[in-house]
Tab-separated table of C-alpha atoms in Angstrom:
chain	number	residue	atom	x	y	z
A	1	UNK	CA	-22.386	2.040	36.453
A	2	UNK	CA	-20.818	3.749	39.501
A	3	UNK	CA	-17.416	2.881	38.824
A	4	UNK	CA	-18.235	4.488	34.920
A	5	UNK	CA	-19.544	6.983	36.566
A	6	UNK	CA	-16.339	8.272	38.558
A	7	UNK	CA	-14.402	7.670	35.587
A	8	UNK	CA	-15.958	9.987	33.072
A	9	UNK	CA	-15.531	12.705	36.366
A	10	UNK	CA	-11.872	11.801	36.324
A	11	UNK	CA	-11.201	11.598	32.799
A	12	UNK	CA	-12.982	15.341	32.686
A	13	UNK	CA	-10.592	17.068	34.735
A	14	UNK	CA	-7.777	15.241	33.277
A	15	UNK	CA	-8.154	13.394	29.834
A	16	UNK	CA	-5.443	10.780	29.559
A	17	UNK	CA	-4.258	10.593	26.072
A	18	UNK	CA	-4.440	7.313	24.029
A	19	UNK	CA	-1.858	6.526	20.825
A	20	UNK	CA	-2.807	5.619	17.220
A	21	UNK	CA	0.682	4.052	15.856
A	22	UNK	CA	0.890	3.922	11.885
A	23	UNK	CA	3.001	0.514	11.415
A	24	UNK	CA	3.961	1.498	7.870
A	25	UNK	CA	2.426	4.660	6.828
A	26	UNK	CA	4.423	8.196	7.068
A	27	UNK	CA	2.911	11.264	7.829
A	28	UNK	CA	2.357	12.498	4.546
A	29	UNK	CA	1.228	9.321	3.660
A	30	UNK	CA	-1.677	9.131	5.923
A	31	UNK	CA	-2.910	12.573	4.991
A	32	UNK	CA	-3.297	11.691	1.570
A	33	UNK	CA	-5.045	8.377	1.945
A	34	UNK	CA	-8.609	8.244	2.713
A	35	UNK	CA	-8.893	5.467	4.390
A	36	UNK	CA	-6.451	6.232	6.993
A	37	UNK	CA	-8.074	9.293	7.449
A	38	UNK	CA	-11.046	7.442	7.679
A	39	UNK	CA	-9.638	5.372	10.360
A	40	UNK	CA	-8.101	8.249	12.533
A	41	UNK	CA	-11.346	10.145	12.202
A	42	UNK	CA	-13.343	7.262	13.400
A	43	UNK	CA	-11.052	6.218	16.549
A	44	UNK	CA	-10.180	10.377	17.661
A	45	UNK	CA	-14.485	10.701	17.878
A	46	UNK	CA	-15.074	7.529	20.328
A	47	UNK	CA	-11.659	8.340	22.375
A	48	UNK	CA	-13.130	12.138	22.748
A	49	UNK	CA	-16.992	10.706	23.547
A	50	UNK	CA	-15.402	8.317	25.781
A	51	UNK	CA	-13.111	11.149	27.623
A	52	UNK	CA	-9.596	10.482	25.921
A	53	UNK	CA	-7.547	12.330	23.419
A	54	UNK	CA	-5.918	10.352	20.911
A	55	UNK	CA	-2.152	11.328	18.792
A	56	UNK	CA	-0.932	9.675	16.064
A	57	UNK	CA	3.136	8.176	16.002
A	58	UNK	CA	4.484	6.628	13.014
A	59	UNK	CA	6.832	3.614	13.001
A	60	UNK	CA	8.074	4.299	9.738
A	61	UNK	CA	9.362	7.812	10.574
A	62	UNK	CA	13.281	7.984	9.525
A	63	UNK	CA	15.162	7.053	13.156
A	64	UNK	CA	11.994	5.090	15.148
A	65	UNK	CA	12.563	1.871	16.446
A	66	UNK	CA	9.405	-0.406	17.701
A	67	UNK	CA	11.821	0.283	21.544
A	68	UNK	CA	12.288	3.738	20.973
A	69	UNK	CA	8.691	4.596	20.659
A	70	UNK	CA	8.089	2.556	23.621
A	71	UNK	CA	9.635	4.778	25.485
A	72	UNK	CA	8.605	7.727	24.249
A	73	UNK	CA	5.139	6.183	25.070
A	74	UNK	CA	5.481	5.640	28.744
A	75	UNK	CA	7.406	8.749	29.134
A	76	UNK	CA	3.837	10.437	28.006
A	77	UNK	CA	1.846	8.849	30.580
A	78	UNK	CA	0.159	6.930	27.136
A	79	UNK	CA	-1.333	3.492	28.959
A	80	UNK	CA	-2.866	2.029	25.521
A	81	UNK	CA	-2.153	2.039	21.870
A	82	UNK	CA	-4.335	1.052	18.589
A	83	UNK	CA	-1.644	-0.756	15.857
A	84	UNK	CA	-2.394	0.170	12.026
A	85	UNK	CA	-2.659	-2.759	9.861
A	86	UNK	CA	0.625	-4.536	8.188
A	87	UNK	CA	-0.067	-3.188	4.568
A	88	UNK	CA	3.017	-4.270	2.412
A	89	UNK	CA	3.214	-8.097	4.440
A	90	UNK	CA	1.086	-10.571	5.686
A	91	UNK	CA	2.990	-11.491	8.218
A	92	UNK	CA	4.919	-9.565	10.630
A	93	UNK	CA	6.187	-9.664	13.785
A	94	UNK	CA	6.207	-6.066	16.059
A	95	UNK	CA	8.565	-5.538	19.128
A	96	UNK	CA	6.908	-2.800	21.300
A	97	UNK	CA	6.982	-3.475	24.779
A	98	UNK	CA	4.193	-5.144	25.228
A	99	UNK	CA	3.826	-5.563	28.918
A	100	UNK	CA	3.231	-2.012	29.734
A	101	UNK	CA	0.678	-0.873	26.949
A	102	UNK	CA	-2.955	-1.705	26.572
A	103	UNK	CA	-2.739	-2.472	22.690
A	104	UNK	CA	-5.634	-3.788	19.571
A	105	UNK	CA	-4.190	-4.284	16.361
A	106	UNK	CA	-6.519	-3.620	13.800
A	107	UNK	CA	-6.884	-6.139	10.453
A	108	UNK	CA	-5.869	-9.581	10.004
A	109	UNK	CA	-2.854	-10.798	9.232
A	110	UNK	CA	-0.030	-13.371	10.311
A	111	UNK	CA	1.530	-10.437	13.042
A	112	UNK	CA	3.196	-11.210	16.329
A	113	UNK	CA	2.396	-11.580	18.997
A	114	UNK	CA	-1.434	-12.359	19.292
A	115	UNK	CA	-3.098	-9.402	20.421
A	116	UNK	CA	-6.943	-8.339	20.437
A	117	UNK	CA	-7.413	-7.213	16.908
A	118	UNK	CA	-10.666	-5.043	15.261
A	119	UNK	CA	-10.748	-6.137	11.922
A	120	UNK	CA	-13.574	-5.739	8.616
A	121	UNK	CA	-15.923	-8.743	7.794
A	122	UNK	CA	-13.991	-9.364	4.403
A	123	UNK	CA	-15.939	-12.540	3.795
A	124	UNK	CA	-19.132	-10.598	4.627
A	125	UNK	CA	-18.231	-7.943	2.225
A	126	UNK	CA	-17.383	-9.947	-0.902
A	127	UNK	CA	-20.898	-11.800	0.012
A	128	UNK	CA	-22.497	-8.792	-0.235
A	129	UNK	CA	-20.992	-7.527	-3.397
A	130	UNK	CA	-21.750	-10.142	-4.885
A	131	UNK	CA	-25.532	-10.435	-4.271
A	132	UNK	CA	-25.975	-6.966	-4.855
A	133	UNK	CA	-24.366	-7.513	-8.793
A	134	UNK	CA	-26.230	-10.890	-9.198
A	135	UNK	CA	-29.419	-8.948	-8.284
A	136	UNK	CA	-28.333	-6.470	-11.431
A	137	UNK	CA	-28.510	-9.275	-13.524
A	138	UNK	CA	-24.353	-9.739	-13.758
A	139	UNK	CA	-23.156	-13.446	-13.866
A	140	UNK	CA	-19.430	-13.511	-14.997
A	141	UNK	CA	-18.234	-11.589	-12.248
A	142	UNK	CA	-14.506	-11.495	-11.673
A	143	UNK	CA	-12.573	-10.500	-8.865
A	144	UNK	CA	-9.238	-8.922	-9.599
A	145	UNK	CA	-6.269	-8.310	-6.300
A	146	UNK	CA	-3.433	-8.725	-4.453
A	147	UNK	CA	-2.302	-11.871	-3.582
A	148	UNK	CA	-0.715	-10.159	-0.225
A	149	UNK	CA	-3.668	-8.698	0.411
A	150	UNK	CA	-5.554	-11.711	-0.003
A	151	UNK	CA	-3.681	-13.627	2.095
A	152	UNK	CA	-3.604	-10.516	4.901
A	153	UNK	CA	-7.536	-11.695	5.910
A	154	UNK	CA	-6.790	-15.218	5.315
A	155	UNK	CA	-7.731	-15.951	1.995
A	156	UNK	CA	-11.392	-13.990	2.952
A	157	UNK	CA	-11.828	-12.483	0.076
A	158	UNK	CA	-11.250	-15.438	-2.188
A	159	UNK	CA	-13.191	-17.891	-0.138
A	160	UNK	CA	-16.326	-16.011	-0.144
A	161	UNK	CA	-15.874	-15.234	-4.035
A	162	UNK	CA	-16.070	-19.114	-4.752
A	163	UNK	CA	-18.632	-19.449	-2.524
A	164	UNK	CA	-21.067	-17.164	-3.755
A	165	UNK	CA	-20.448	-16.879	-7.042
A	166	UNK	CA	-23.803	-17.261	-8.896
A	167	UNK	CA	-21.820	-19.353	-11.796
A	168	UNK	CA	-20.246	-23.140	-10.787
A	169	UNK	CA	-17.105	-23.611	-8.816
A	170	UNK	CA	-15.048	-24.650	-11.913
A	171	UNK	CA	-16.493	-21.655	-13.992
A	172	UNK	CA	-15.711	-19.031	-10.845
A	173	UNK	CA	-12.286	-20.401	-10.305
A	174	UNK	CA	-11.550	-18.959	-13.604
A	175	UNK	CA	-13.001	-15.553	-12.459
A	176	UNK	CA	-10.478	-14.673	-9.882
A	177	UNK	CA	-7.215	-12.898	-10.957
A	178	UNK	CA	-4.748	-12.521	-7.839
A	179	UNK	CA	-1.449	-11.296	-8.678
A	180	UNK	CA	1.597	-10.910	-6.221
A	181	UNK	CA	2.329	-7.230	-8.353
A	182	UNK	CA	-1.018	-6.223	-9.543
A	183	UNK	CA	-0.629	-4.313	-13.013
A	184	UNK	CA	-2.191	-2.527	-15.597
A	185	UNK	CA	-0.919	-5.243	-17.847
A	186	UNK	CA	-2.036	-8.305	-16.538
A	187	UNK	CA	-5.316	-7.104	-15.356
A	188	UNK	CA	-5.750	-6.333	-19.361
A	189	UNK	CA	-4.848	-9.765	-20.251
A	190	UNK	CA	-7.068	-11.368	-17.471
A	191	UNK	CA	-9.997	-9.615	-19.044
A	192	UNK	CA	-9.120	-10.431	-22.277
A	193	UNK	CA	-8.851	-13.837	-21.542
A	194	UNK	CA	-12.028	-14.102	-18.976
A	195	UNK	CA	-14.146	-12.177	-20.281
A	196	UNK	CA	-16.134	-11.186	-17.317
A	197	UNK	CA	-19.055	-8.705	-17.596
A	198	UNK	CA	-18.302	-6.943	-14.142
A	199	UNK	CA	-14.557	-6.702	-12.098
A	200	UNK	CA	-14.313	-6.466	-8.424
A	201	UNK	CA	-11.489	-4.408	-7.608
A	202	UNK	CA	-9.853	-5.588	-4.381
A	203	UNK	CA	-8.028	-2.508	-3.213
A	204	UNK	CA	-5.768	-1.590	-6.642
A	205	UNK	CA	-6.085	1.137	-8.740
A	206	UNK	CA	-7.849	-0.980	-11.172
A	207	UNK	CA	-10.770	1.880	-12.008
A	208	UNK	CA	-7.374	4.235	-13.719
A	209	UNK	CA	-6.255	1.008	-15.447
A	210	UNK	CA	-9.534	0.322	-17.272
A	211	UNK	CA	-9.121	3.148	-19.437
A	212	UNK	CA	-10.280	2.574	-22.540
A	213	UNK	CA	-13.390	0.677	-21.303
A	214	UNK	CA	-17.063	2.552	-21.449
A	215	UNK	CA	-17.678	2.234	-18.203
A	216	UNK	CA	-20.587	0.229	-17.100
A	217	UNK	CA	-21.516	0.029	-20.976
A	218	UNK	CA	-18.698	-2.449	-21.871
A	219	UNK	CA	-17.631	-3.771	-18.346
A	220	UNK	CA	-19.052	-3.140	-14.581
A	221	UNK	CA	-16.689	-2.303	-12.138
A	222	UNK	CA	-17.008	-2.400	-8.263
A	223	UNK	CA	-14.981	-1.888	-5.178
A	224	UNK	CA	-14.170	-3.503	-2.169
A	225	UNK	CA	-12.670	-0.317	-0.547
A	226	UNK	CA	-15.536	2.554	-1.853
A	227	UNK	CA	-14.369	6.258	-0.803
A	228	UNK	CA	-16.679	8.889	-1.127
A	229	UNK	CA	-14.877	10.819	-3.799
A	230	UNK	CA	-16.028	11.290	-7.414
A	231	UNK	CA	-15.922	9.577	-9.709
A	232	UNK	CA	-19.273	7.569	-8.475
A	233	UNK	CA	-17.740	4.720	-8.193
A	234	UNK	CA	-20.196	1.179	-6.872
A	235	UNK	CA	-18.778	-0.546	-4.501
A	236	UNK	CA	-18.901	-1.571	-0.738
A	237	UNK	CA	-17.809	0.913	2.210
A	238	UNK	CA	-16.227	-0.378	4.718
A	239	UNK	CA	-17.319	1.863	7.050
A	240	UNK	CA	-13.955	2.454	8.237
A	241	UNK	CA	-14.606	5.260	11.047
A	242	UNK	CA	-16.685	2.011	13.074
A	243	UNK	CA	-13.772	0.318	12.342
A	244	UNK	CA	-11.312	3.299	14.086
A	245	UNK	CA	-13.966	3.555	16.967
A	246	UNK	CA	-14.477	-0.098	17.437
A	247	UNK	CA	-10.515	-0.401	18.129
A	248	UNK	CA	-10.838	2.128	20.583
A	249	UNK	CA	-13.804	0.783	22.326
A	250	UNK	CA	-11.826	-2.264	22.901
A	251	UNK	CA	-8.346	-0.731	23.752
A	252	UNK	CA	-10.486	1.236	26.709
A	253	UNK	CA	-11.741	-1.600	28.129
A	254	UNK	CA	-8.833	-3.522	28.925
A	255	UNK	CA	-8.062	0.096	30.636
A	256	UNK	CA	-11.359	-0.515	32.602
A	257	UNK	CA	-10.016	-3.365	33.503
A	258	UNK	CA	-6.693	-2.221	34.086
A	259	UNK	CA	-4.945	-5.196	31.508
A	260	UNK	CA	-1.837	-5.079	29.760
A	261	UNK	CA	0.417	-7.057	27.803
A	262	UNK	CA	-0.368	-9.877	25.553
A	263	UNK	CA	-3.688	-11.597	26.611
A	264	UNK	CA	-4.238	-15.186	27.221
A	265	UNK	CA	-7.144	-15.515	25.368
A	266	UNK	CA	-7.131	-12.815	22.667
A	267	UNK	CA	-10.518	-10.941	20.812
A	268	UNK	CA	-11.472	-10.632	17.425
A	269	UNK	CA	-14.061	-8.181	16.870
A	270	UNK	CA	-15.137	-7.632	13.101
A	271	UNK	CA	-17.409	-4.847	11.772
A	272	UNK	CA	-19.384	-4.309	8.655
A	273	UNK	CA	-19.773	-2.997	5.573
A	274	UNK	CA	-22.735	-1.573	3.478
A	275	UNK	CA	-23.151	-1.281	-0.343
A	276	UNK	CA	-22.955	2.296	-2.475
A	277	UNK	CA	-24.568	2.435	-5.222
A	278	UNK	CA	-22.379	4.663	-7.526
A	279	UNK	CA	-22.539	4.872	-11.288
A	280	UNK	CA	-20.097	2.156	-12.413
A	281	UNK	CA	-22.363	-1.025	-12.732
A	282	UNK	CA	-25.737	-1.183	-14.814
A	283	UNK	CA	-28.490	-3.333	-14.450
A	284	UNK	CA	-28.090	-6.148	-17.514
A	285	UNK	CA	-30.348	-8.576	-19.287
């Protein structure tokens, strides 16, 4: 408590300044995406409560190398940086220079090397989806995403559909629709072909593709990645600022206790979602 204590005096008169680094995302990009903002929003409120600023850098910007912002890095004074998730790939393999930064990767994925990573209970949040649509009566639920995505939180998503799917494994297996391009087109022909009552929309702009439906009247639809904008979507939130300030809480204390470089023994701390309501699912007979 002591040593916390002389910190917080420290980082008072001088606030060192930690690093957000957007793997894929430009600038413009993560303005216009809520979850990132989300994310940023969440991680810039701990770093501030915990006596830390926090910038952004982009990987993606034209000219950066994984090297050159290394350097730019130390020549800042930044000791620690939180790495955005690997959206386009499921595996990856980032060359910062590792042995001088603090570092937490947030999400799952197949990246290099192994660092401490903050990441969403995926398997926790289909679960929940799930039981909160079985408790509205829905029974042919289907699941429509990525299959890069999927595979991004180790098949989470999918395992935790089959398992607690209120309809048999061989019936459910026919409820899942993963696609390695998600389209309008072949999420049409999925439904046309399942039939299910309610679609769980992993991540892609399913809701704009289901034009034509009366929504909840002729199918439910749900979301694994709910944003508070209209329309009143159902779905679960992720709760994505925890996410952003879990990350942080774990990038400051390997500053505590003054670690850097890829760990020996590396963390994996998940946080959870809750459900939304919304307007898109109706309670059925």
């Amino acid at each position: 408590k002591l040593m916390a204590h002389l910190r917080r005096r420290r980082r008072a008169e001088a606030p060192h300044t930690l690093a957000l680094v957007w793997s894929e995302l430009s600038a413009a990009e993560v303005k216009h995406s809520p979850w990132s903002q989300q994310l940023f929003a969440g991680a810039r409120a701990r770093a501030q409560q915990l006596g830390f600023t926090l910038s952004e850098f982009y990987l993606a910007e034209k000219g950066m190398t994984a090297k050159r912002l290394s350097a730019i890095l130390e020549a800042r004074g930044i000791p620690g940086f939180i790495l955005s998730p690997l959206l386009t790939r499921s595996r990856g393999h980032v060359t910062m220079t590792w042995a001088k930064f603090a570092s937490v990767i947030i999400g799952l994925g197949y990246a290099r090397p192994a660092l401490h990573r903050v990441h969403h209970h995926h398997f926790l949040g289909m679960m929940i989806a799930l039981r909160q649509l079985k408790k509205l009566g829905y029974r042919r639920i289907g699941f429509f995403a990525s299959t890069t995505t999927n595979e991004r939180m180790f098949g989470a998503w999918s395992a935790s559909f089959l398992t607690h799917h209120p309809l048999p494994l061989d019936q459910a297996s026919r409820l899942i629709c993963l696609k390695r391009e998600p389209s309008r087109a072949a999420l049409l022909a999925w439904i046309d072909e399942a039939k299910p009552e309610v679609v769980i929309d992993g991540g892609q702009p399913a809701f704009a593709w289901l034009k034509g439906f009366r929504i909840p009247d002729d199918l439910g639809y749900a979301t694994l990645n709910w944003q508070p904008q209209p329309p009143e979507r159902s779905g679960l939130d992720q709760q994505v600022e925890v996410l952003g300030a879990a990350a942080v809480d774990l990038l400051v204390e390997q500053l505590h206790h003054n670690e850097r470089g890829v760990p020996q023994h590396p963390k994996m701390i998940t946080t959870s979602g809750v459900w939304r309501e919304g307007k898109t699912v109706r309670r059925v007979k």
